[in-house]
Tab-separated table of C-alpha atoms in Angstrom:
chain	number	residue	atom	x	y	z
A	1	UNK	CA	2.354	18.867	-21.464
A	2	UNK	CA	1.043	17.883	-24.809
A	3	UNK	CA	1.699	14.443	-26.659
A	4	UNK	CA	4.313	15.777	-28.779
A	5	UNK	CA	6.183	17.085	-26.126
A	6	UNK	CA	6.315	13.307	-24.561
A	7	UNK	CA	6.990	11.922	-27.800
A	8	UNK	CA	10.213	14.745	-28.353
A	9	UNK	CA	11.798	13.367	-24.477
A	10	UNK	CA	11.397	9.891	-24.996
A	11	UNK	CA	14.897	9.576	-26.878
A	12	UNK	CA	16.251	12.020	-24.043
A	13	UNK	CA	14.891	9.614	-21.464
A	14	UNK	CA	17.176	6.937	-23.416
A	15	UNK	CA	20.258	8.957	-23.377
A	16	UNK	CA	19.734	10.024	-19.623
A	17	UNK	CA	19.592	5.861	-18.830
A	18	UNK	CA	22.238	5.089	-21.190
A	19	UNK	CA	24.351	7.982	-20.373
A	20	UNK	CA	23.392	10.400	-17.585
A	21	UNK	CA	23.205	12.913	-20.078
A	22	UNK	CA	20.735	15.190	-20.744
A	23	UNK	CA	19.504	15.717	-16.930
A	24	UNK	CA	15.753	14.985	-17.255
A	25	UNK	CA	12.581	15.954	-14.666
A	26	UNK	CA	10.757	12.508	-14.683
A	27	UNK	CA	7.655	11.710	-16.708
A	28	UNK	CA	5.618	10.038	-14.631
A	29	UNK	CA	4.983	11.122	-10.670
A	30	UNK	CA	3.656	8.865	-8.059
A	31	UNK	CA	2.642	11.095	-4.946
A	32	UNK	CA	1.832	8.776	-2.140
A	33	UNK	CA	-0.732	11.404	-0.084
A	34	UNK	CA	-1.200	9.513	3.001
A	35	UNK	CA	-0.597	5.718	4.427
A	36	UNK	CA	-3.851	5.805	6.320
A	37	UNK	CA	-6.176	3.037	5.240
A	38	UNK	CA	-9.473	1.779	5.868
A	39	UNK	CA	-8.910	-1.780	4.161
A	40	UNK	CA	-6.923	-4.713	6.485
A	41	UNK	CA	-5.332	-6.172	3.072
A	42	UNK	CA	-3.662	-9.520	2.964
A	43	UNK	CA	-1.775	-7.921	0.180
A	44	UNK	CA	-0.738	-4.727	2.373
A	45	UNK	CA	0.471	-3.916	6.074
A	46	UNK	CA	0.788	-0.008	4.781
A	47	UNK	CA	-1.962	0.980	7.265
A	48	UNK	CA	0.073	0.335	10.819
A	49	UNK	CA	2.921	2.342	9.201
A	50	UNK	CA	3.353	6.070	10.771
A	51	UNK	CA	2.073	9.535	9.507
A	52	UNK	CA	3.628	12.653	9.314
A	53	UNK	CA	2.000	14.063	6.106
A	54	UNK	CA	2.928	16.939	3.993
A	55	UNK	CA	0.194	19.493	3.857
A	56	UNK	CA	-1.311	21.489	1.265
A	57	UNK	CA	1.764	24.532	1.729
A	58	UNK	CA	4.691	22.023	1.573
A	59	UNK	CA	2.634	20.263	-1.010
A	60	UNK	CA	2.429	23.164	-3.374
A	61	UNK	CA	6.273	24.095	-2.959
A	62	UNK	CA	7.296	20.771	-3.839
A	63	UNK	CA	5.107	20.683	-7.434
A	64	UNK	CA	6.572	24.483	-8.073
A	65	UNK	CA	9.456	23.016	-7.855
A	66	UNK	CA	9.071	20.601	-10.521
A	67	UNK	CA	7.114	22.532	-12.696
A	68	UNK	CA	5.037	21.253	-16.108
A	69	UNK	CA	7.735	18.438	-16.077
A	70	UNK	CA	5.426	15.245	-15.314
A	71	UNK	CA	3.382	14.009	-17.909
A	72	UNK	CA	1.269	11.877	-15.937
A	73	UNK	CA	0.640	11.755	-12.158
A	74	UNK	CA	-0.667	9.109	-9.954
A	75	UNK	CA	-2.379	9.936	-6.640
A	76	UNK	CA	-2.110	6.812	-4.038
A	77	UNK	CA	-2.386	5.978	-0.523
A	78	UNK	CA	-3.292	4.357	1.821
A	79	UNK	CA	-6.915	5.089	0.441
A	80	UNK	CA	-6.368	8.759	-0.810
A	81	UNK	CA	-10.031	9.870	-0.877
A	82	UNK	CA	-9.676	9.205	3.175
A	83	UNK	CA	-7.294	12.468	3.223
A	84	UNK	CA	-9.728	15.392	3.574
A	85	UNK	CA	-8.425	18.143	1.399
A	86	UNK	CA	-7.152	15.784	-1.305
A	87	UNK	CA	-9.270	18.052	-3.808
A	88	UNK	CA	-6.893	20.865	-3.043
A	89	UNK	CA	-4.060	18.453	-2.879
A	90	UNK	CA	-4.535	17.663	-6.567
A	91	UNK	CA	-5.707	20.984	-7.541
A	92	UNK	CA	-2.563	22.343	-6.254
A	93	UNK	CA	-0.764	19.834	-8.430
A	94	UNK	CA	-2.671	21.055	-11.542
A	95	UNK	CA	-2.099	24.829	-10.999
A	96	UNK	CA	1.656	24.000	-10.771
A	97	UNK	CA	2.254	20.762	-12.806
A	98	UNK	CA	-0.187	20.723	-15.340
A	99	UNK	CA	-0.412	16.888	-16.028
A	100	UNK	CA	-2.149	15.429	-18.663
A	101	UNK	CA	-3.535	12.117	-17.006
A	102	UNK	CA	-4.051	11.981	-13.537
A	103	UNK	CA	-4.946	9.028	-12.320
A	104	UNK	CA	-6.422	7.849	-8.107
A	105	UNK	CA	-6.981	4.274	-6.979
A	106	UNK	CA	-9.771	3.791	-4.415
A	107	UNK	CA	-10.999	0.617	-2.375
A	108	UNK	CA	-14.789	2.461	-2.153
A	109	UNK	CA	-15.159	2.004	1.180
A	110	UNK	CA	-16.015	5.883	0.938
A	111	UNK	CA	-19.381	5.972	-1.005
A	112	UNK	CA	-21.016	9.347	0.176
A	113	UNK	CA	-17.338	10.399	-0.259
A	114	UNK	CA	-15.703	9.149	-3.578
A	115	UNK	CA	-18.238	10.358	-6.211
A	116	UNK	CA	-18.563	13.563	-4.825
A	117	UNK	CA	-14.392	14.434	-4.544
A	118	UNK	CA	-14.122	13.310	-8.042
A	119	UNK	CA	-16.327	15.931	-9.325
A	120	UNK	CA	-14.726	18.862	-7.505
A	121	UNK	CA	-11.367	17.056	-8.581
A	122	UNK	CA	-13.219	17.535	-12.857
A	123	UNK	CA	-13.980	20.619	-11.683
A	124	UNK	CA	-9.894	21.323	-9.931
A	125	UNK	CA	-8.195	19.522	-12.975
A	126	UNK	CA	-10.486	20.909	-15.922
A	127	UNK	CA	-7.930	19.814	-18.850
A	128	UNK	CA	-6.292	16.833	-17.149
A	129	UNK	CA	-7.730	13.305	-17.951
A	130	UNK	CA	-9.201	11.927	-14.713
A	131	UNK	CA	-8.838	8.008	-14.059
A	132	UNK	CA	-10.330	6.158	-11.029
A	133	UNK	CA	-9.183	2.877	-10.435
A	134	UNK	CA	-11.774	0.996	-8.312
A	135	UNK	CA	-9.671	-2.088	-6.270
A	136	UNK	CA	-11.729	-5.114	-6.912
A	137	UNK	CA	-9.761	-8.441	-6.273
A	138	UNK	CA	-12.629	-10.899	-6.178
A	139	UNK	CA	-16.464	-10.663	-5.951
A	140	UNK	CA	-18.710	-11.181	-3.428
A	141	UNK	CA	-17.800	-12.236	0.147
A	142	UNK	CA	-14.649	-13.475	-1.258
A	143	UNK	CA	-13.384	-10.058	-2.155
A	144	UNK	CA	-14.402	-9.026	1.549
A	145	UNK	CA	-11.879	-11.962	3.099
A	146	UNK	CA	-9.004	-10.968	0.947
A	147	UNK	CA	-9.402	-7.285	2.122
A	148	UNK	CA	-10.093	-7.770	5.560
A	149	UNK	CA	-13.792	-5.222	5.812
A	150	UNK	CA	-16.888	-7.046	5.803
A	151	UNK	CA	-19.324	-5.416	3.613
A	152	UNK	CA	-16.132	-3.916	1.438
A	153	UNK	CA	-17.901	-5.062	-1.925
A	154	UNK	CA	-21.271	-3.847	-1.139
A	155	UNK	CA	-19.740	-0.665	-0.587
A	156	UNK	CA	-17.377	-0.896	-3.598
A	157	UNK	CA	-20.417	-1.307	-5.547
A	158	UNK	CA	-22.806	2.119	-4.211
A	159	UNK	CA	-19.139	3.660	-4.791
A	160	UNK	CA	-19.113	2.811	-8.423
A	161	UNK	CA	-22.731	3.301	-8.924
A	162	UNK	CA	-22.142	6.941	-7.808
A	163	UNK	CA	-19.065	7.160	-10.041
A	164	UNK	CA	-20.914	5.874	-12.941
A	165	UNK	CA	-23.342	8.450	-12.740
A	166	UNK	CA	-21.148	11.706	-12.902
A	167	UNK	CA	-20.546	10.956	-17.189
A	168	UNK	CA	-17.909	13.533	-17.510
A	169	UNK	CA	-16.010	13.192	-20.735
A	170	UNK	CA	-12.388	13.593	-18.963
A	171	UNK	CA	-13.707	11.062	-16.499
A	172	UNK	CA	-12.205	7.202	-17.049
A	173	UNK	CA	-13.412	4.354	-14.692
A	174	UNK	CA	-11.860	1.125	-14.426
A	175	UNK	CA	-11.977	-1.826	-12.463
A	176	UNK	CA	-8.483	-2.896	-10.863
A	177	UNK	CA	-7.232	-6.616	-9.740
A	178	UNK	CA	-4.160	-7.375	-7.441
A	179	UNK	CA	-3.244	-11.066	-8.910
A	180	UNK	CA	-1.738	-12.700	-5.528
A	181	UNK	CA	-1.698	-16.069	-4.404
A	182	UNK	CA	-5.357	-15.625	-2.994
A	183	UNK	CA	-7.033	-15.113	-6.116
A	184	UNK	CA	-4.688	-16.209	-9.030
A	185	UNK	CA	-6.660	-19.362	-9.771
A	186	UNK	CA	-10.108	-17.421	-10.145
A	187	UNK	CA	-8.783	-14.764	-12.361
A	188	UNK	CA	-11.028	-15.543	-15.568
A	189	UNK	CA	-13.892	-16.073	-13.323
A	190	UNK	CA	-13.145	-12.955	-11.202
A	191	UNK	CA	-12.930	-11.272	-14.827
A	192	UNK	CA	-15.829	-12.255	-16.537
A	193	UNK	CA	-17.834	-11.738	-12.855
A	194	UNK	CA	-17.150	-8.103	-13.112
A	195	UNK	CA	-17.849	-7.265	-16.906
A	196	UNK	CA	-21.528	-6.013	-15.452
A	197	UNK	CA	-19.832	-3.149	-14.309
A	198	UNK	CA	-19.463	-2.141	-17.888
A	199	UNK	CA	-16.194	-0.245	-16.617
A	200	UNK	CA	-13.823	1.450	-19.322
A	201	UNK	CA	-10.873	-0.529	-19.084
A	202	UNK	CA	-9.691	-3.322	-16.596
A	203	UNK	CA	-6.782	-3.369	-15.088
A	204	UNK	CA	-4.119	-6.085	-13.038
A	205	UNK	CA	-1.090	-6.223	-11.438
A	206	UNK	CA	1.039	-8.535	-9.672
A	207	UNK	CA	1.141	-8.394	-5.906
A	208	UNK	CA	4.841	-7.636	-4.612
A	209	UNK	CA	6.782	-7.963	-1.654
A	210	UNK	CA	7.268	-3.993	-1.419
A	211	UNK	CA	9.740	-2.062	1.135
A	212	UNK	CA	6.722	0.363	0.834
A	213	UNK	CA	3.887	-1.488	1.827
A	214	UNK	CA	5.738	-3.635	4.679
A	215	UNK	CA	5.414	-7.499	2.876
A	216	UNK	CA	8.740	-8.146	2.471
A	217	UNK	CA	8.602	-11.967	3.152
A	218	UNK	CA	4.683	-12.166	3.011
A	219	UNK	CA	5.092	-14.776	0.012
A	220	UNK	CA	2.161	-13.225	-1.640
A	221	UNK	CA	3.189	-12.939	-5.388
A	222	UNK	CA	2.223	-16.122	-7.929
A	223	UNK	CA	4.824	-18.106	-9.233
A	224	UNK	CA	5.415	-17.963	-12.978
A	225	UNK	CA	3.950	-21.171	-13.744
A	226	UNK	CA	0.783	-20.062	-11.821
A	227	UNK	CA	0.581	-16.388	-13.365
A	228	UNK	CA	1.280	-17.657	-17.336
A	229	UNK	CA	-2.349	-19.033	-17.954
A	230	UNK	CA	-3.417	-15.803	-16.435
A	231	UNK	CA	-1.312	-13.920	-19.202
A	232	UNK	CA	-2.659	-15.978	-21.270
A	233	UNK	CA	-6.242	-15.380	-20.246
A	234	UNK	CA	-5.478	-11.670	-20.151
A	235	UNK	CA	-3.713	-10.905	-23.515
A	236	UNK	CA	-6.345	-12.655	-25.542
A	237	UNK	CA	-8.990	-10.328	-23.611
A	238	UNK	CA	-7.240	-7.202	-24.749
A	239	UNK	CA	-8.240	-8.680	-28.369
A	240	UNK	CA	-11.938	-9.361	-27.679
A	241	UNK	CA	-13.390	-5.557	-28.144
A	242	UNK	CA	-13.144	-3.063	-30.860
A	243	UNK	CA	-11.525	-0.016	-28.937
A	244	UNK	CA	-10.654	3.459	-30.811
A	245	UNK	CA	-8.194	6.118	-30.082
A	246	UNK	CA	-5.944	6.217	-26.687
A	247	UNK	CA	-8.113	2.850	-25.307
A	248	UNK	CA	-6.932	1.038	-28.495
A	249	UNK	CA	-3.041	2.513	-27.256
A	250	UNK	CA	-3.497	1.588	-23.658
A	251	UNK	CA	-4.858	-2.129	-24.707
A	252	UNK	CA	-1.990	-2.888	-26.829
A	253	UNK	CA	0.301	-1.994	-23.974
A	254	UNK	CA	-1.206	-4.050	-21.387
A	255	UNK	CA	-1.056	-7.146	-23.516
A	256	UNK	CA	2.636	-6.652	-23.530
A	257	UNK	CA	2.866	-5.863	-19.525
A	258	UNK	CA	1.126	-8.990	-19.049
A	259	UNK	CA	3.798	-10.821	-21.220
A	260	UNK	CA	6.851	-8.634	-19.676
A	261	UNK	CA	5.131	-9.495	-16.090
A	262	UNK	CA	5.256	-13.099	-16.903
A	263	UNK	CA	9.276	-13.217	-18.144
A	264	UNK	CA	10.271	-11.146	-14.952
A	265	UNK	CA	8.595	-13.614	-13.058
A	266	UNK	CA	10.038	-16.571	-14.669
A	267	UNK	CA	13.367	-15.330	-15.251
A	268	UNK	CA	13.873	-13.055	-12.195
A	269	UNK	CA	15.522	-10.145	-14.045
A	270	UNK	CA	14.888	-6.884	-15.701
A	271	UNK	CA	13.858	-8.446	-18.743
A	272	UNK	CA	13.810	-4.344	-20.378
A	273	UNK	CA	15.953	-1.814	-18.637
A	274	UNK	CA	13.950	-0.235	-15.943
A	275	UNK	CA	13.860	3.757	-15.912
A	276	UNK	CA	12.485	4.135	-12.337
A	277	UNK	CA	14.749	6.951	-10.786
A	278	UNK	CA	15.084	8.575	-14.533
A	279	UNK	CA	11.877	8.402	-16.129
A	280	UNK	CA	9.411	7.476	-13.179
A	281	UNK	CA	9.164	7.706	-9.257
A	282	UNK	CA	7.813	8.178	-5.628
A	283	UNK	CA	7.093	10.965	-3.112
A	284	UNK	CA	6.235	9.332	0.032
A	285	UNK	CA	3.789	11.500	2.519
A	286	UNK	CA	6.312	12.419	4.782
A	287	UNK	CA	8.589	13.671	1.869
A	288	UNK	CA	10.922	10.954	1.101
A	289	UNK	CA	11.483	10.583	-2.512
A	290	UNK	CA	12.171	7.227	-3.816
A	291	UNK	CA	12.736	5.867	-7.358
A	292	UNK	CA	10.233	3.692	-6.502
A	293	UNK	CA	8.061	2.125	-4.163
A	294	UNK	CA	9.331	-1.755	-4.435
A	295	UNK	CA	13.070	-0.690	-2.534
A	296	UNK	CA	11.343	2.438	-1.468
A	297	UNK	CA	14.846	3.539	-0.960
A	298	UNK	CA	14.772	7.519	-0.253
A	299	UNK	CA	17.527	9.437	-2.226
A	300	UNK	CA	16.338	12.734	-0.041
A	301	UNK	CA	13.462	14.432	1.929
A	302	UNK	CA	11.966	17.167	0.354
A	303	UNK	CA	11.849	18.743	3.563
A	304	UNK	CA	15.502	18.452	4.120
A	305	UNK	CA	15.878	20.181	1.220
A	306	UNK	CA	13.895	23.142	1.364
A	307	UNK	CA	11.076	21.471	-0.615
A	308	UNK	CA	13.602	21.568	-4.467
A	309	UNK	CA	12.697	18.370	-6.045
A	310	UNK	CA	15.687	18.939	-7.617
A	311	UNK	CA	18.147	19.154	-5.075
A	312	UNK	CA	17.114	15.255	-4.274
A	313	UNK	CA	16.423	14.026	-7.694
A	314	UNK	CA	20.001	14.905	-8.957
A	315	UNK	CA	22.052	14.295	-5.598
A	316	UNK	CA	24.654	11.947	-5.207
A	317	UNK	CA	22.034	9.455	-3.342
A	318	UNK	CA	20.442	9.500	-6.253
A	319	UNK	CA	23.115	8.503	-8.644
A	320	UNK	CA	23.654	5.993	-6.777
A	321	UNK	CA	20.423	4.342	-6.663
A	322	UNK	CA	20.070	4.420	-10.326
A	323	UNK	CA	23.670	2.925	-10.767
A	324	UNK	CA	22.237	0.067	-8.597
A	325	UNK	CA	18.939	-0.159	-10.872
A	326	UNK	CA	21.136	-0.059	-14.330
A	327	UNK	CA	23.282	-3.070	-13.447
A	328	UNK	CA	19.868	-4.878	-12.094
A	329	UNK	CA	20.418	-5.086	-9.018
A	330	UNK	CA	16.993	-5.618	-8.597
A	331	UNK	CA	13.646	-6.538	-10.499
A	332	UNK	CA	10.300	-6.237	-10.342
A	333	UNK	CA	6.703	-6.180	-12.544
A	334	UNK	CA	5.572	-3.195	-10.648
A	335	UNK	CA	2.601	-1.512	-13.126
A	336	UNK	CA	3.412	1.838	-12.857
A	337	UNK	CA	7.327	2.281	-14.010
A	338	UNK	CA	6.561	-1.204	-16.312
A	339	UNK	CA	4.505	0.895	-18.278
A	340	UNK	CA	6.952	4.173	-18.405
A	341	UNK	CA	9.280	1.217	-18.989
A	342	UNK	CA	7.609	-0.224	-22.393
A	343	UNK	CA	7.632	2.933	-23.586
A	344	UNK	CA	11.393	4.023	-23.370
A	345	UNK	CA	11.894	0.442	-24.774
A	346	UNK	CA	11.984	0.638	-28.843
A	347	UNK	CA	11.247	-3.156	-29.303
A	348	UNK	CA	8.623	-3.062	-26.655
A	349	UNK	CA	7.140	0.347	-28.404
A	350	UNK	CA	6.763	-1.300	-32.111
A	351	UNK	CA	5.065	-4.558	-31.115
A	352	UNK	CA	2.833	-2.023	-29.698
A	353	UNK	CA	2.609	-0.329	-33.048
A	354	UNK	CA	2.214	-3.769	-34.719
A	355	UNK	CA	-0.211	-4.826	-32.726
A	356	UNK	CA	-2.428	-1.602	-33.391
A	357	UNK	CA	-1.583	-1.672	-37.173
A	358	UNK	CA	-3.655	-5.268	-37.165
């Protein structure tokens, strides 16, 4: 899918919210391939939960079935590079999908692993964008405690070292930060400490309570009086460099997530409509598909359903679930749909424009 055919759905996207009408295949794909993890998060309990894990087969019915519909897909875990024959699992995803960004997080606890996958993945994916998101929420021993491995940020850093060697030009690297109640006081140290890395963008979100990742009641996520200087800090950072072309794009949105991250926060509502369950969602490794991974409420197993992403995306469960989302019943700064989110949102999409027109 090429840029102009994202740009031509957006207003169908709209009317689908607004609506129901046209029936759209969403945008943006999360595929969750595995909750095994080798990090003991305070952030995350997903690594006690069960695994019954599509495989490659099911995998590859389930992307026929949706076809060149997603523009971008996300591949998450658990720590996805832990699940052997992810290669083919995203290789199977280009053959029938044909996304234009793909994107995998990683906690590089794998560093005779990680560089290596990524360049069969170049190799699997040749036209898709490739971006690796390396999980760093603090540095030094500190960034050890808050994911439970000693050693984790030595590791992280041989992992990056052998990431930043592969120079591919559909390769992207950046550096990733969970803002939480453990580090949200550090952030423009923990920032400036990892500018050596020279990585191509840097990224944060908010740690939530998530159905997903079992921290429901964990009380991990910063108030909004403790996460606005952060905004603050963050915003004017997406100002400091000179970037060209999509960075410039992807800059100017993240200064307005950290500002949308900082209302929801405060004022405990969808502060844009959310489009997770149109626009955006979740396949979880067993199947379930969820508008997203906050409620992680399933509308269907693809299993159940002989593997037709469409069966569950426009089922009755479904419906429902997105009725519940439209009258905001529910809230949430979660990166991934806030992003799909800014841009189905025409105010949201020309303070973009303004800011790139400076």
């Amino acid at each position: 899918m090429n840029g102009p055919g994202l740009y031509a759905r957006l207003p169908l996207f709209y009317l689908y919210h607004r609506f129901g009408w046209p029936k759209m295949m969403p945008l943006s794909i999360v595929i969750s391939v595995s909750f095994r993890c080798n990090s003991r998060c305070a952030t995350c309990d997903v690594w006690r939960k069960p695994n019954d894990d599509l495989t490659i087969d099911e995998w590859r019915r389930v992307f026929h079935s949706i076809g060149h519909a997603p523009y971008y897909m996300t591949f998450t875990g658990g720590e996805p590079f832990m699940r052997r024959d992810l290669v083919d699992l995203v290789r199977v995803a280009w053959e029938e999908c044909r996304p234009t960004i793909l994107t995998i997080p990683t906690n590089g606890l794998l560093p005779k692993i990680v560089p290596q996958r990524v360049r069969e993945i170049l190799d699997a994916a040749p036209t898709a964008q490739l971006g690796i998101n390396l999980s760093l929420d603090q540095l030094g021993e500190k960034h050890d405690r808050i994911r439970g491995v000693p050693g984790n940020w030595e590791k992280a850093l041989q992992t990056w070292q052998g990431l930043k060697e592969i120079n591919h030009p559909n390769l992207r690297l950046s550096v990733h930060t969970v803002v939480s109640k453990f580090n949200v006081q550090e952030i423009p140290a923990i920032y400036e400490g990892l500018q050596v890395l020279a990585a191509d963008s840097y990224i944060t979100e908010v740690a939530e309570e998530r159905v997903e990742l079992d921290t429901v009641g964990w009380e991990i996520t910063p108030s909004a009086d403790e996460y606005a200087p952060v905004a603050d800090f963050l915003v004017e950072k997406t100002k400091d460099r000179h970037f060209k072309g999509l960075a410039a794009v992807t800059q100017a949105f993240r200064g307005q997530y950290y500002r949308l991250t900082e209302r929801i926060l405060r004022e405990q509502r969808q502060v844009i409509p959310c489009h997770a369950g149109w626009a955006s969602c979740q396949i979880a490794p067993n199947g379930d598909l969820w508008g997203c991974c906050v409620r992680a409420e399933s509308v269907g197993n693809l299993r159940e359903v002989d593997y037709d992403f469409k069966k569950a995306w426009f089922s009755e469960a479904a419906d429902r679930l997105r009725g519940s989302v439209y009258r905001g019943e529910c809230a949430c700064p979660m990166a991934n749909a806030s992003y799909t989110n800014m841009l189905l949102h025409p105010p949201t999409l020309a303070r973009v424009v303004k800011s790139l027109m400076r």
